[in-house]
Coordinates of C-alpha atoms in Angstrom, one line a residue:
Chain A
M22 CA 8.9 -29.5 -20.6
Y23 CA 10.5 -27.2 -17.9
A24 CA 9.7 -23.6 -18.6
L25 CA 8.2 -24.7 -21.9
F26 CA 6.3 -21.5 -22.5
R27 CA 8.9 -19.1 -21.0
S28 CA 9.9 -17.5 -24.3
R29 CA 6.3 -17.4 -25.7
P30 CA 4.1 -17.0 -22.6
G31 CA 1.1 -15.6 -24.6
L32 CA 1.0 -18.8 -26.6
G33 CA 1.0 -20.9 -23.5
L34 CA -1.8 -18.9 -22.0
L35 CA -3.8 -19.4 -25.1
A36 CA -3.2 -23.2 -24.9
G37 CA -4.2 -23.1 -21.3
L38 CA -7.5 -21.4 -22.2
G39 CA -8.0 -24.1 -24.9
L40 CA -7.5 -26.8 -22.2
L41 CA -9.9 -25.0 -19.9
V42 CA -12.6 -25.2 -22.6
L43 CA -11.8 -28.9 -23.0
A44 CA -12.0 -29.5 -19.2
F45 CA -15.3 -27.6 -19.1
G46 CA -16.7 -29.8 -21.8
I47 CA -15.5 -33.0 -20.0
S48 CA -17.1 -31.8 -16.8
L49 CA -20.5 -31.2 -18.5
A50 CA -20.4 -34.6 -20.1
S51 CA -19.2 -36.7 -17.1
G52 CA -21.0 -38.0 -14.1
L53 CA -23.2 -40.8 -13.0
Q54 CA -24.8 -40.6 -16.4
A55 CA -22.3 -39.9 -19.2
I56 CA -23.8 -37.6 -21.7
P57 CA -22.4 -37.5 -25.3
I58 CA -20.7 -34.2 -26.2
G59 CA -23.2 -33.6 -29.0
T60 CA -26.1 -33.7 -26.5
V61 CA -24.1 -31.4 -24.2
L62 CA -23.8 -28.8 -27.0
E63 CA -27.5 -29.1 -27.8
A64 CA -28.3 -28.5 -24.2
L65 CA -26.4 -25.3 -24.3
T66 CA -27.6 -24.1 -27.7
A67 CA -31.0 -25.7 -28.2
F68 CA -32.4 -26.6 -24.8
D69 CA -35.4 -28.9 -25.1
G70 CA -36.1 -29.8 -21.5
S71 CA -35.2 -33.4 -21.8
P72 CA -33.7 -35.1 -18.7
A73 CA -30.2 -35.1 -20.2
H74 CA -30.5 -31.4 -21.1
L75 CA -31.8 -30.7 -17.6
V76 CA -28.9 -32.4 -16.0
V77 CA -26.4 -30.5 -18.1
R78 CA -28.0 -27.1 -17.6
S79 CA -29.2 -27.1 -14.1
I80 CA -26.7 -29.4 -12.4
R81 CA -23.5 -29.7 -14.2
L82 CA -23.2 -26.2 -15.7
P83 CA -23.5 -24.4 -12.4
R84 CA -21.1 -26.6 -10.6
T85 CA -18.6 -26.4 -13.4
L86 CA -18.8 -22.6 -13.4
I87 CA -18.3 -22.6 -9.6
A88 CA -15.4 -25.0 -9.9
M89 CA -13.8 -22.8 -12.6
A90 CA -14.3 -19.6 -10.5
V91 CA -13.1 -21.1 -7.2
G92 CA -10.2 -22.9 -8.8
G93 CA -9.1 -19.7 -10.5
C94 CA -9.4 -17.7 -7.3
L95 CA -7.5 -20.2 -5.2
G96 CA -4.7 -20.5 -7.8
V97 CA -4.1 -16.8 -7.9
A98 CA -4.5 -16.4 -4.2
G99 CA -1.8 -19.1 -3.7
T100 CA 0.6 -17.4 -6.1
L101 CA 0.1 -14.1 -4.3
T102 CA 0.6 -15.6 -0.9
Q103 CA 3.9 -17.3 -2.0
A104 CA 5.1 -14.1 -3.7
L105 CA 4.3 -11.8 -0.7
T106 CA 5.8 -14.2 1.9
R107 CA 8.7 -15.4 -0.5
N108 CA 7.8 -18.8 1.0
P109 CA 7.3 -21.8 -1.3
L110 CA 5.2 -23.6 1.3
A111 CA 2.7 -20.7 1.8
A112 CA -0.8 -20.9 0.5
P113 CA -4.3 -19.8 1.8
G114 CA -4.7 -23.4 3.1
T115 CA -1.3 -23.8 4.8
L116 CA -1.4 -20.4 6.4
G117 CA -4.8 -20.9 8.0
I118 CA -6.5 -18.2 5.9
N119 CA -9.1 -20.7 4.5
A120 CA -9.6 -22.1 8.0
G121 CA -10.3 -18.5 9.3
A122 CA -12.9 -17.9 6.6
T123 CA -14.5 -21.3 7.3
L124 CA -14.8 -20.6 11.0
A125 CA -16.3 -17.2 10.4
V126 CA -18.9 -18.7 7.9
A127 CA -19.7 -21.6 10.2
A128 CA -20.2 -19.3 13.2
G129 CA -22.3 -16.9 11.0
L130 CA -24.6 -19.8 10.1
Y131 CA -24.9 -20.9 13.7
L132 CA -25.5 -17.5 15.2
L133 CA -27.4 -15.7 12.5
G134 CA -29.7 -18.5 11.3
T135 CA -29.9 -17.8 7.6
P136 CA -27.7 -14.8 6.8
S137 CA -27.7 -13.4 3.3
L138 CA -25.0 -14.4 0.8
H139 CA -23.3 -11.0 1.1
T140 CA -23.2 -11.3 4.9
L141 CA -21.6 -14.7 4.6
A142 CA -19.1 -13.3 2.0
W143 CA -18.1 -10.5 4.3
L144 CA -17.8 -12.9 7.2
A145 CA -15.5 -15.0 5.1
F146 CA -13.4 -11.9 4.3
L147 CA -13.3 -10.9 7.9
G148 CA -12.3 -14.5 9.0
A149 CA -9.6 -14.7 6.3
A150 CA -8.1 -11.3 7.2
A151 CA -8.2 -12.0 10.9
A152 CA -6.5 -15.4 10.4
A153 CA -3.8 -13.9 8.1
G154 CA -3.1 -11.1 10.6
A155 CA -2.9 -13.5 13.5
V156 CA -0.6 -15.8 11.7
Y157 CA 1.7 -12.9 10.7
A158 CA 1.7 -11.6 14.2
L159 CA 2.5 -15.0 15.6
A160 CA 5.3 -15.6 13.2
N161 CA 6.7 -12.1 14.0
L162 CA 7.0 -12.9 17.7
G163 CA 10.4 -13.0 19.2
R164 CA 13.7 -12.0 17.7
G165 CA 14.5 -12.3 14.0
G166 CA 11.1 -11.4 12.6
V167 CA 9.1 -13.5 10.1
T168 CA 11.1 -16.3 8.5
P169 CA 9.6 -18.8 6.1
L170 CA 9.8 -21.6 8.7
R171 CA 8.1 -19.6 11.4
L172 CA 5.4 -18.5 9.1
T173 CA 4.7 -22.1 8.0
L174 CA 4.6 -23.3 11.6
A175 CA 2.4 -20.4 12.7
G176 CA 0.1 -21.1 9.8
A177 CA -0.1 -24.8 10.6
A178 CA -0.8 -24.1 14.3
M179 CA -3.5 -21.5 13.4
A180 CA -5.1 -23.7 10.8
G181 CA -5.4 -26.6 13.4
F182 CA -6.7 -24.2 16.1
L183 CA -9.4 -22.7 13.8
T184 CA -10.4 -26.0 12.4
A185 CA -10.9 -27.3 16.0
L186 CA -13.1 -24.2 16.8
T187 CA -15.1 -24.9 13.7
Q188 CA -15.7 -28.5 14.9
G189 CA -16.8 -27.0 18.2
V190 CA -19.4 -24.8 16.4
L191 CA -20.7 -27.8 14.5
V192 CA -21.1 -29.9 17.6
A193 CA -22.9 -27.1 19.3
S194 CA -25.5 -26.9 16.6
E195 CA -26.9 -30.0 15.0
R196 CA -28.8 -27.9 12.4
T197 CA -25.6 -26.2 11.3
L198 CA -23.9 -29.5 11.1
D199 CA -26.5 -30.9 8.6
E200 CA -26.5 -27.8 6.5
I201 CA -22.8 -27.3 6.1
R202 CA -21.3 -30.8 6.4
L203 CA -20.8 -31.1 2.6
W204 CA -19.7 -27.5 2.3
L205 CA -17.1 -28.0 5.0
A206 CA -15.4 -30.8 3.1
G207 CA -15.1 -28.5 0.2
S208 CA -17.7 -29.0 -2.5
V209 CA -18.9 -27.3 -5.6
A210 CA -21.9 -29.7 -6.0
G211 CA -25.5 -28.6 -5.4
R212 CA -24.7 -25.0 -5.0
D213 CA -27.2 -22.4 -6.0
P214 CA -26.1 -20.6 -9.2
E215 CA -27.0 -17.4 -7.4
V216 CA -24.1 -18.0 -5.1
L217 CA -21.7 -17.5 -7.9
R218 CA -23.5 -14.5 -9.2
G219 CA -23.4 -12.9 -5.8
L220 CA -19.7 -13.6 -5.2
L221 CA -18.5 -12.8 -8.7
P222 CA -18.0 -9.1 -8.1
Y223 CA -15.7 -9.8 -5.2
M224 CA -13.8 -12.4 -7.1
L225 CA -13.3 -10.0 -10.1
V226 CA -12.1 -7.2 -7.9
G227 CA -9.6 -9.6 -6.2
L228 CA -8.4 -10.9 -9.6
A229 CA -8.0 -7.4 -11.1
L230 CA -6.1 -6.3 -8.0
A231 CA -3.9 -9.4 -8.2
L232 CA -3.1 -9.0 -12.0
G233 CA -2.1 -5.4 -11.4
L234 CA 0.6 -6.5 -9.0
G235 CA 2.7 -8.6 -11.4
R236 CA 5.5 -6.0 -11.9
P237 CA 5.8 -4.9 -8.2
L238 CA 5.9 -8.6 -7.2
N239 CA 8.7 -9.2 -9.6
A240 CA 10.7 -6.5 -7.8
L241 CA 9.7 -7.8 -4.4
S242 CA 10.9 -11.3 -5.4
L243 CA 14.4 -10.0 -5.1
G244 CA 13.8 -9.3 -1.4
E245 CA 12.3 -6.5 0.6
E246 CA 15.5 -4.5 0.7
V247 CA 16.2 -4.6 -3.0
A248 CA 12.6 -3.8 -3.7
R249 CA 12.7 -0.7 -1.4
G250 CA 16.1 0.3 -2.9
L251 CA 14.4 0.2 -6.3
G252 CA 11.9 2.7 -5.1
Q253 CA 9.0 0.4 -4.2
R254 CA 6.7 1.2 -1.4
T255 CA 6.6 -2.4 -0.2
G256 CA 4.1 -1.7 2.5
W257 CA 1.5 -0.7 -0.1
V258 CA 2.3 -3.6 -2.4
K259 CA 1.9 -6.1 0.5
A260 CA -1.3 -4.5 1.7
A261 CA -2.8 -4.6 -1.8
G262 CA -1.7 -8.2 -2.2
A263 CA -3.1 -9.2 1.2
A264 CA -6.4 -7.5 0.3
A265 CA -6.5 -9.5 -2.9
V266 CA -5.7 -12.8 -1.1
V267 CA -8.5 -12.1 1.4
L268 CA -11.0 -11.4 -1.3
L269 CA -10.1 -14.4 -3.5
A270 CA -9.7 -16.9 -0.7
G271 CA -12.7 -15.6 1.2
S272 CA -15.0 -15.8 -1.7
A273 CA -13.7 -19.2 -2.7
V274 CA -14.4 -20.5 0.8
A275 CA -17.9 -18.8 0.8
A276 CA -18.7 -20.5 -2.5
A277 CA -17.2 -24.0 -2.0
G278 CA -15.9 -24.4 1.5
P279 CA -12.2 -24.9 2.3
I280 CA -10.5 -26.6 -0.6
G281 CA -6.9 -27.3 0.2
F282 CA -3.7 -27.9 -1.7
L283 CA -4.8 -26.2 -4.9
G284 CA -3.4 -22.8 -3.7
L285 CA -0.2 -24.5 -2.8
A286 CA 0.4 -26.6 -6.0
V287 CA -0.8 -24.3 -8.7
P288 CA 1.8 -21.5 -8.2
H289 CA 4.6 -24.1 -8.5
L290 CA 3.1 -25.7 -11.6
S291 CA 2.7 -22.2 -13.2
R292 CA 6.2 -21.2 -12.4
W293 CA 7.4 -24.5 -13.7
I294 CA 5.7 -23.9 -17.0
V295 CA 6.3 -20.2 -17.6
G296 CA 9.2 -19.2 -15.4
P297 CA 9.5 -16.6 -12.5
D298 CA 7.8 -13.5 -14.1
Y299 CA 4.8 -12.8 -12.0
R300 CA 3.1 -10.8 -14.8
W301 CA 2.6 -14.2 -16.4
V302 CA 2.6 -16.5 -13.4
L303 CA -0.5 -14.8 -12.0
P304 CA -2.7 -15.3 -15.1
Y305 CA -1.3 -18.8 -15.6
S306 CA -2.2 -19.7 -12.0
G307 CA -5.8 -18.5 -12.6
V308 CA -6.2 -20.7 -15.7
L309 CA -4.4 -23.7 -14.2
G310 CA -6.3 -23.5 -11.0
A311 CA -9.6 -23.4 -12.9
I312 CA -8.6 -26.4 -15.0
L313 CA -7.4 -28.4 -12.1
L314 CA -10.5 -27.8 -9.9
I315 CA -12.8 -28.7 -12.7
L316 CA -11.0 -31.9 -13.4
A317 CA -10.8 -32.7 -9.6
D318 CA -14.6 -32.2 -9.5
V319 CA -15.0 -34.6 -12.4
G320 CA -12.8 -37.1 -10.4
A321 CA -15.0 -36.5 -7.3
R322 CA -18.0 -37.6 -9.3
L323 CA -16.4 -40.7 -10.6
I324 CA -14.1 -42.2 -7.9
I325 CA -16.8 -43.7 -5.6
R326 CA -19.7 -44.3 -8.0
P327 CA -22.6 -44.3 -7.6
G328 CA -21.8 -42.0 -4.7
E329 CA -19.9 -38.7 -5.0
A330 CA -16.9 -37.5 -3.0
P331 CA -16.4 -33.8 -2.0
V332 CA -13.9 -32.2 -4.4
G333 CA -11.8 -31.1 -1.4
V334 CA -11.1 -34.8 -0.7
V335 CA -9.8 -35.2 -4.3
T336 CA -7.6 -32.1 -4.1
A337 CA -6.2 -33.4 -0.8
L338 CA -5.6 -36.9 -2.3
L339 CA -3.6 -35.3 -5.1
G340 CA -2.1 -32.5 -3.1
V341 CA -0.6 -34.3 -0.1
P342 CA 2.0 -36.2 -2.1
F343 CA 2.8 -33.0 -3.9
F344 CA 3.2 -31.1 -0.6
I345 CA 5.5 -33.8 0.8
A346 CA 7.7 -33.8 -2.4
L347 CA 7.9 -30.0 -2.3
A348 CA 8.7 -29.9 1.4
R349 CA 11.5 -32.5 1.0
R350 CA 12.9 -30.6 -1.9
E351 CA 12.8 -27.2 -0.2
V352 CA 14.3 -28.6 3.0
G353 CA 17.0 -30.4 1.0
R354 CA 17.9 -27.1 -0.6
R355 CA 18.7 -25.4 2.6
Chain B
M14 CA 28.0 15.9 -9.0
P15 CA 25.6 14.6 -6.4
V16 CA 26.3 15.3 -2.8
L17 CA 25.3 12.8 -0.2
R18 CA 25.8 13.7 3.4
T19 CA 24.5 12.9 6.8
E20 CA 23.9 15.3 9.7
G21 CA 23.7 14.2 13.3
L22 CA 22.5 10.7 12.1
T23 CA 21.4 8.6 15.0
V24 CA 20.1 5.1 14.5
A25 CA 19.1 2.7 17.2
Y26 CA 17.8 -0.9 17.4
G27 CA 15.6 -0.8 20.5
E28 CA 17.4 1.2 23.1
T29 CA 21.0 0.7 22.0
P30 CA 22.2 3.4 19.6
V31 CA 24.1 1.9 16.6
L32 CA 25.0 5.2 15.1
D33 CA 25.5 8.1 17.4
G34 CA 25.1 11.6 15.9
L35 CA 27.1 10.9 12.8
T36 CA 27.9 13.7 10.4
L37 CA 29.6 12.7 7.2
T38 CA 29.9 14.0 3.6
I39 CA 30.5 11.4 0.9
P40 CA 32.9 12.8 -1.7
A41 CA 31.2 13.0 -5.1
G42 CA 32.6 11.0 -7.9
R43 CA 34.9 9.0 -5.7
I44 CA 35.0 5.6 -4.1
T45 CA 34.4 5.6 -0.3
A46 CA 35.0 2.5 1.8
L47 CA 33.4 2.1 5.2
V48 CA 35.5 -0.1 7.5
G49 CA 35.4 -1.2 11.1
R50 CA 34.8 -4.2 13.3
N51 CA 31.6 -6.3 13.2
G52 CA 28.8 -4.4 14.9
C53 CA 30.5 -1.0 14.6
G54 CA 27.6 0.4 12.5
K55 CA 29.1 0.4 9.0
S56 CA 26.3 -1.6 7.5
T57 CA 23.7 0.4 9.4
L58 CA 25.3 3.6 8.1
L59 CA 25.1 2.3 4.5
R60 CA 21.5 1.2 4.9
A61 CA 20.5 4.6 6.4
L62 CA 22.3 6.3 3.5
A63 CA 20.0 4.3 1.2
R64 CA 16.9 5.2 3.3
L65 CA 16.3 1.6 4.2
L66 CA 16.5 2.5 7.9
R67 CA 14.7 5.3 9.5
P68 CA 17.0 7.3 11.7
R69 CA 15.9 8.2 15.2
G70 CA 17.7 11.6 14.9
G71 CA 19.4 13.6 12.2
T72 CA 18.9 12.9 8.5
V73 CA 20.5 12.1 5.2
Y74 CA 20.7 14.8 2.5
L75 CA 20.9 14.3 -1.2
D76 CA 21.8 17.6 -2.8
G77 CA 20.4 19.4 0.2
A78 CA 17.1 17.6 0.3
S79 CA 16.3 15.0 3.0
I80 CA 16.0 11.6 1.3
F81 CA 13.3 10.6 3.8
R82 CA 11.1 13.4 2.6
M83 CA 11.7 12.8 -1.1
P84 CA 9.4 10.4 -3.1
T85 CA 11.2 7.0 -2.8
R86 CA 11.1 6.4 -6.5
E87 CA 12.9 9.7 -7.2
V88 CA 15.6 8.6 -4.7
A89 CA 15.8 5.3 -6.6
R90 CA 16.6 7.1 -9.8
R91 CA 19.6 8.8 -8.2
L92 CA 20.8 6.3 -5.7
G93 CA 21.1 2.6 -6.0
I94 CA 21.7 0.1 -3.2
L95 CA 22.9 -3.5 -3.4
P96 CA 22.3 -5.2 0.0
Q97 CA 24.6 -8.0 1.3
A98 CA 24.1 -11.4 -0.4
P99 CA 20.8 -10.7 -2.1
T100 CA 18.8 -13.7 -3.4
A101 CA 16.9 -14.1 -6.6
P102 CA 14.0 -16.4 -7.4
E103 CA 14.9 -19.8 -8.9
G104 CA 15.3 -19.7 -12.7
L105 CA 15.6 -15.9 -13.1
T106 CA 18.0 -15.1 -15.9
V107 CA 20.7 -12.4 -15.8
R108 CA 18.8 -10.3 -18.3
E109 CA 15.6 -10.5 -16.4
L110 CA 17.4 -9.5 -13.2
V111 CA 19.1 -6.6 -14.8
A112 CA 15.8 -5.5 -16.4
L113 CA 14.4 -5.1 -12.9
G114 CA 16.9 -2.4 -12.3
R115 CA 14.7 -0.3 -14.5
Y116 CA 11.9 -0.5 -12.0
P117 CA 12.1 3.1 -10.8
H118 CA 12.1 4.4 -14.3
Q119 CA 8.8 2.7 -15.1
G120 CA 5.2 3.2 -14.0
W121 CA 1.7 1.9 -14.4
L122 CA 1.5 3.5 -17.8
R123 CA 5.1 3.9 -18.9
H124 CA 6.3 0.4 -19.6
W125 CA 9.4 -1.0 -21.4
S126 CA 11.1 1.7 -23.5
E127 CA 14.1 2.0 -25.8
A128 CA 15.9 3.8 -23.0
D129 CA 15.3 0.8 -20.7
E130 CA 16.6 -1.5 -23.4
R131 CA 19.8 0.6 -23.9
A132 CA 20.4 0.8 -20.1
V133 CA 20.1 -2.9 -19.8
E134 CA 22.4 -3.6 -22.7
S135 CA 25.0 -1.1 -21.5
A136 CA 24.9 -2.5 -17.9
L137 CA 25.4 -6.1 -19.3
A138 CA 28.3 -4.9 -21.4
A139 CA 30.0 -2.9 -18.6
T140 CA 30.0 -5.9 -16.4
G141 CA 31.0 -8.4 -19.1
M142 CA 27.7 -10.3 -18.7
L143 CA 26.5 -10.1 -22.3
D144 CA 27.5 -13.7 -23.1
L145 CA 25.8 -14.9 -19.9
A146 CA 22.7 -12.8 -20.2
D147 CA 20.3 -15.6 -20.9
R148 CA 21.6 -18.0 -18.3
P149 CA 19.7 -18.5 -15.1
L150 CA 21.4 -16.9 -12.1
D151 CA 21.6 -20.2 -10.2
A152 CA 23.8 -21.6 -13.0
L153 CA 26.5 -19.0 -12.5
S154 CA 29.6 -18.9 -10.3
G155 CA 29.6 -16.6 -7.2
G156 CA 31.6 -13.9 -9.0
Q157 CA 29.5 -14.0 -12.1
R158 CA 26.3 -13.8 -9.9
Q159 CA 27.7 -10.8 -8.1
R160 CA 28.5 -9.1 -11.4
A161 CA 24.9 -9.7 -12.5
W162 CA 23.6 -8.0 -9.4
I163 CA 26.0 -5.1 -10.0
A164 CA 24.7 -4.9 -13.5
M165 CA 21.1 -4.7 -12.1
A166 CA 22.2 -1.7 -10.0
L167 CA 24.0 -0.2 -13.0
A168 CA 20.8 -0.5 -15.1
Q169 CA 19.1 1.7 -12.5
E170 CA 21.4 4.5 -13.9
T171 CA 22.0 6.2 -10.6
E172 CA 24.8 8.7 -9.9
I173 CA 25.4 7.0 -6.6
L174 CA 25.9 3.3 -5.9
L175 CA 25.9 1.9 -2.4
L176 CA 27.2 -1.7 -1.9
D177 CA 27.1 -3.7 1.3
E178 CA 30.1 -6.1 1.4
P179 CA 30.1 -6.8 -2.4
T180 CA 32.9 -9.4 -2.0
T181 CA 31.4 -11.6 0.8
Y182 CA 31.3 -15.3 0.0
L183 CA 33.6 -14.8 -3.0
D184 CA 37.0 -16.4 -3.4
M185 CA 40.1 -14.2 -3.8
A186 CA 40.0 -14.0 -7.6
H187 CA 36.4 -13.1 -7.7
Q188 CA 36.9 -10.5 -5.0
V189 CA 39.5 -8.7 -7.1
E190 CA 37.3 -9.1 -10.2
V191 CA 34.4 -7.4 -8.5
L192 CA 36.5 -4.6 -7.0
E193 CA 38.3 -3.9 -10.3
L194 CA 34.9 -3.7 -12.0
L195 CA 33.7 -1.1 -9.4
Y196 CA 36.9 0.8 -9.8
E197 CA 36.5 0.9 -13.6
L198 CA 32.9 2.1 -13.2
N199 CA 34.1 4.9 -11.0
Q200 CA 36.9 5.9 -13.3
A201 CA 35.1 5.6 -16.7
R202 CA 31.7 6.9 -15.7
G203 CA 32.4 9.0 -12.6
R204 CA 29.9 7.2 -10.4
T205 CA 30.1 7.9 -6.7
I206 CA 30.5 4.5 -5.0
V207 CA 30.2 3.8 -1.3
M208 CA 30.9 0.3 0.0
V209 CA 31.2 -1.6 3.2
L210 CA 34.4 -3.7 3.0
H211 CA 35.7 -6.2 5.5
D212 CA 39.2 -6.4 4.1
L213 CA 41.1 -3.2 5.1
N214 CA 43.8 -3.8 2.5
Q215 CA 41.2 -4.0 -0.3
A216 CA 39.7 -0.9 1.1
C217 CA 43.1 0.9 1.0
R218 CA 43.7 -0.2 -2.5
Y219 CA 40.4 0.6 -4.1
A220 CA 39.0 3.5 -2.1
H221 CA 39.9 7.2 -2.5
H222 CA 38.3 7.9 0.8
L223 CA 38.3 5.7 3.9
V224 CA 35.8 6.0 6.7
A225 CA 36.8 4.1 9.8
L226 CA 33.9 3.6 12.3
K227 CA 34.2 2.7 15.9
D228 CA 31.2 2.3 18.2
G229 CA 28.8 4.2 15.9
R230 CA 31.1 7.2 15.4
I231 CA 33.7 8.1 12.9
Y232 CA 37.1 7.4 14.3
A233 CA 39.0 8.7 11.3
Q234 CA 38.4 9.5 7.6
G235 CA 40.4 10.6 4.6
D236 CA 42.9 9.3 2.1
P237 CA 43.9 5.7 3.1
R238 CA 47.5 6.7 2.9
E239 CA 47.0 9.3 5.6
V240 CA 44.4 7.5 7.7
V241 CA 45.8 4.0 8.0
T242 CA 48.4 3.8 10.8
P243 CA 49.1 1.2 13.4
E244 CA 47.4 3.4 16.0
M245 CA 44.2 3.6 13.9
V246 CA 44.2 -0.1 13.3
R247 CA 44.7 -0.8 17.0
E248 CA 41.9 1.5 18.0
V249 CA 39.4 0.6 15.3
F250 CA 40.0 -3.1 14.8
G251 CA 41.7 -4.0 18.2
I252 CA 44.7 -5.6 16.5
E253 CA 48.4 -4.8 16.4
C254 CA 49.7 -4.4 12.9
C255 CA 52.6 -3.3 10.9
V256 CA 51.7 -0.9 8.0
L257 CA 53.8 -1.3 4.8
T258 CA 53.4 0.1 1.4
D259 CA 51.6 -2.1 -1.2
P260 CA 54.4 -2.7 -3.8
L261 CA 51.8 -2.8 -6.6
A262 CA 49.4 0.0 -5.7
G263 CA 51.5 2.2 -3.5
T264 CA 48.7 2.1 -0.9
P265 CA 49.0 1.1 2.7
L266 CA 49.2 -2.6 3.4
C267 CA 48.4 -3.8 6.9
I268 CA 50.1 -6.9 8.1
P269 CA 48.3 -8.1 11.3
A270 CA 50.5 -9.2 14.1
A271 CA 48.2 -10.5 16.9
C272 CA 45.3 -9.6 19.0
K273 CA 45.7 -7.6 22.2
G274 CA 47.0 -9.9 24.9
C275 CA 48.8 -12.3 22.7
T276 CA 52.6 -12.4 23.0
F277 CA 53.5 -12.7 19.4
R278 CA 53.8 -9.1 18.4
R279 CA 57.2 -8.2 17.3
P280 CA 59.2 -9.7 14.4
E281 CA 61.8 -11.1 16.8
D282 CA 59.0 -13.2 18.4
A283 CA 58.6 -15.1 15.1
R284 CA 61.3 -17.4 16.4
R285 CA 58.7 -18.9 18.7
L286 CA 56.8 -20.3 15.7
P287 CA 57.5 -24.0 15.0
A288 CA 60.1 -24.3 12.3
P289 CA 58.6 -25.4 8.9
P290 CA 59.3 -29.0 8.0
P291 CA 62.3 -28.9 5.7
A292 CA 60.9 -31.4 3.2
A293 CA 58.0 -29.3 2.1
P294 CA 59.2 -25.9 0.7
A295 CA 55.6 -24.8 0.0
A296 CA 54.7 -24.8 3.7
A297 CA 57.4 -22.2 4.3
E298 CA 55.1 -19.6 3.0
V299 CA 52.6 -20.2 5.8

């Protein structure tokens, strides 16, 4: 199974896209009321306004599309973060980037009343960028510069701090609390399809930027000095990568709130399947992230029936054991 | 032949200067070894030669042009650098690593070409890594891994190759293997090689030109047979030694006696050592 698609990465990506279609179908069919796949297809191709068709088209289709987009963004953002920092424990969640975007959005909702989607998106980008910059500066303090351990610790501290601030904003405003409680736990349910339409351009720019970085990231994976020796302007590569992370993680948070662990786990799974070549790891992470978040959202609908869990809770339930196993392995290696 | 030289090169970390107005010309087509104590600035000099460090004063010229003003990719096509103990991502194969050496020859539009393929194959062949090309790096021995990294630098097809302690962490056999490989590359292909070496005797044996650094300045440079004397070793390394002639290579061979302040300095002092146990003849070599 290890590096199964290493020698034929295109085939694996095709298989991944097939799985994505399958997951998409499962997501449209599952929920409180299971809908047969035939009816799902009819709802998409020959909509007749029946309750089942309505559920598929106006509830499950938007949330599945959002889960797909957000999962893809978080997967790619996680891979970029790990590649840029050369740190296997780095991810938008663990480095406090998601928490920064969340605080900025929460504060925006509190201070501005009902800001437009684009305002919220830019607030999320600003929050993500500020948190990333602060974590890097914090890890860079003192002698020896940024090490993986320092970066991870700085990220954990920053994430805790920003989350506490977000709680503070919520306590200060009851209205904000009600409005964003579900969003804060990370959820793709009940979101306006317009949200996705508005955020899609940012996501696509982020994805395009990320996919263009595959070859430079391969060189950078040999270390900063080797990459510079090979004639890479590493500052530009890192800046472009950071911009892509901010766009991807920021728009994911604006769309679905902070969803943790996906950005951490997906890069490892992708490398495990296709090997270390970032020209393939990046697209694999996008597809895999999309599949996993769709399936996690299906799980969120089913685990506490008739109620529904936020999808962020499901990714945390799956992600924490993964994180612990990973941390143990990485610590054991050093 | 490419000419790499420095003029008034000054590099400082914070306030302390590590290199102090250093002027040096690297002989083209030869092997140059940089030697000196820890912290004497030899690695700093190598990194500055490879434009990895920005000097505070002076510059490095490659055929008359400052390498800090040239496009970095153009420098990378002419000058390769292998840092000390580089690390590769888990699972990367030798061939994939060596292919990354073609990075400066590729661009957004110009991707993998036949010239790239030829360069990789020839680098693998020159380092004897063809049989191991599809193995992941983490499955290789230290010496094989270092050969793979050298193959990556060779695939870059540069006239000049800079190496920072290429024998660190290797056992004696692998050290010799790596140095022989570099010597061959120099002899067969005329590459200019500059390397930082810790072992003075290895430097004497494999380098045409020895540069001994002390406190950020050049203390002595030239043919090892002329440069290596007990006085030079005392001044540069702070150790008393006896310089013999290597019976195999005819190069200087430095036998360390003791540090300054120790009493054991002259052959007649050897009597003070405890006599080897008579039952174990192997121990007599110690």
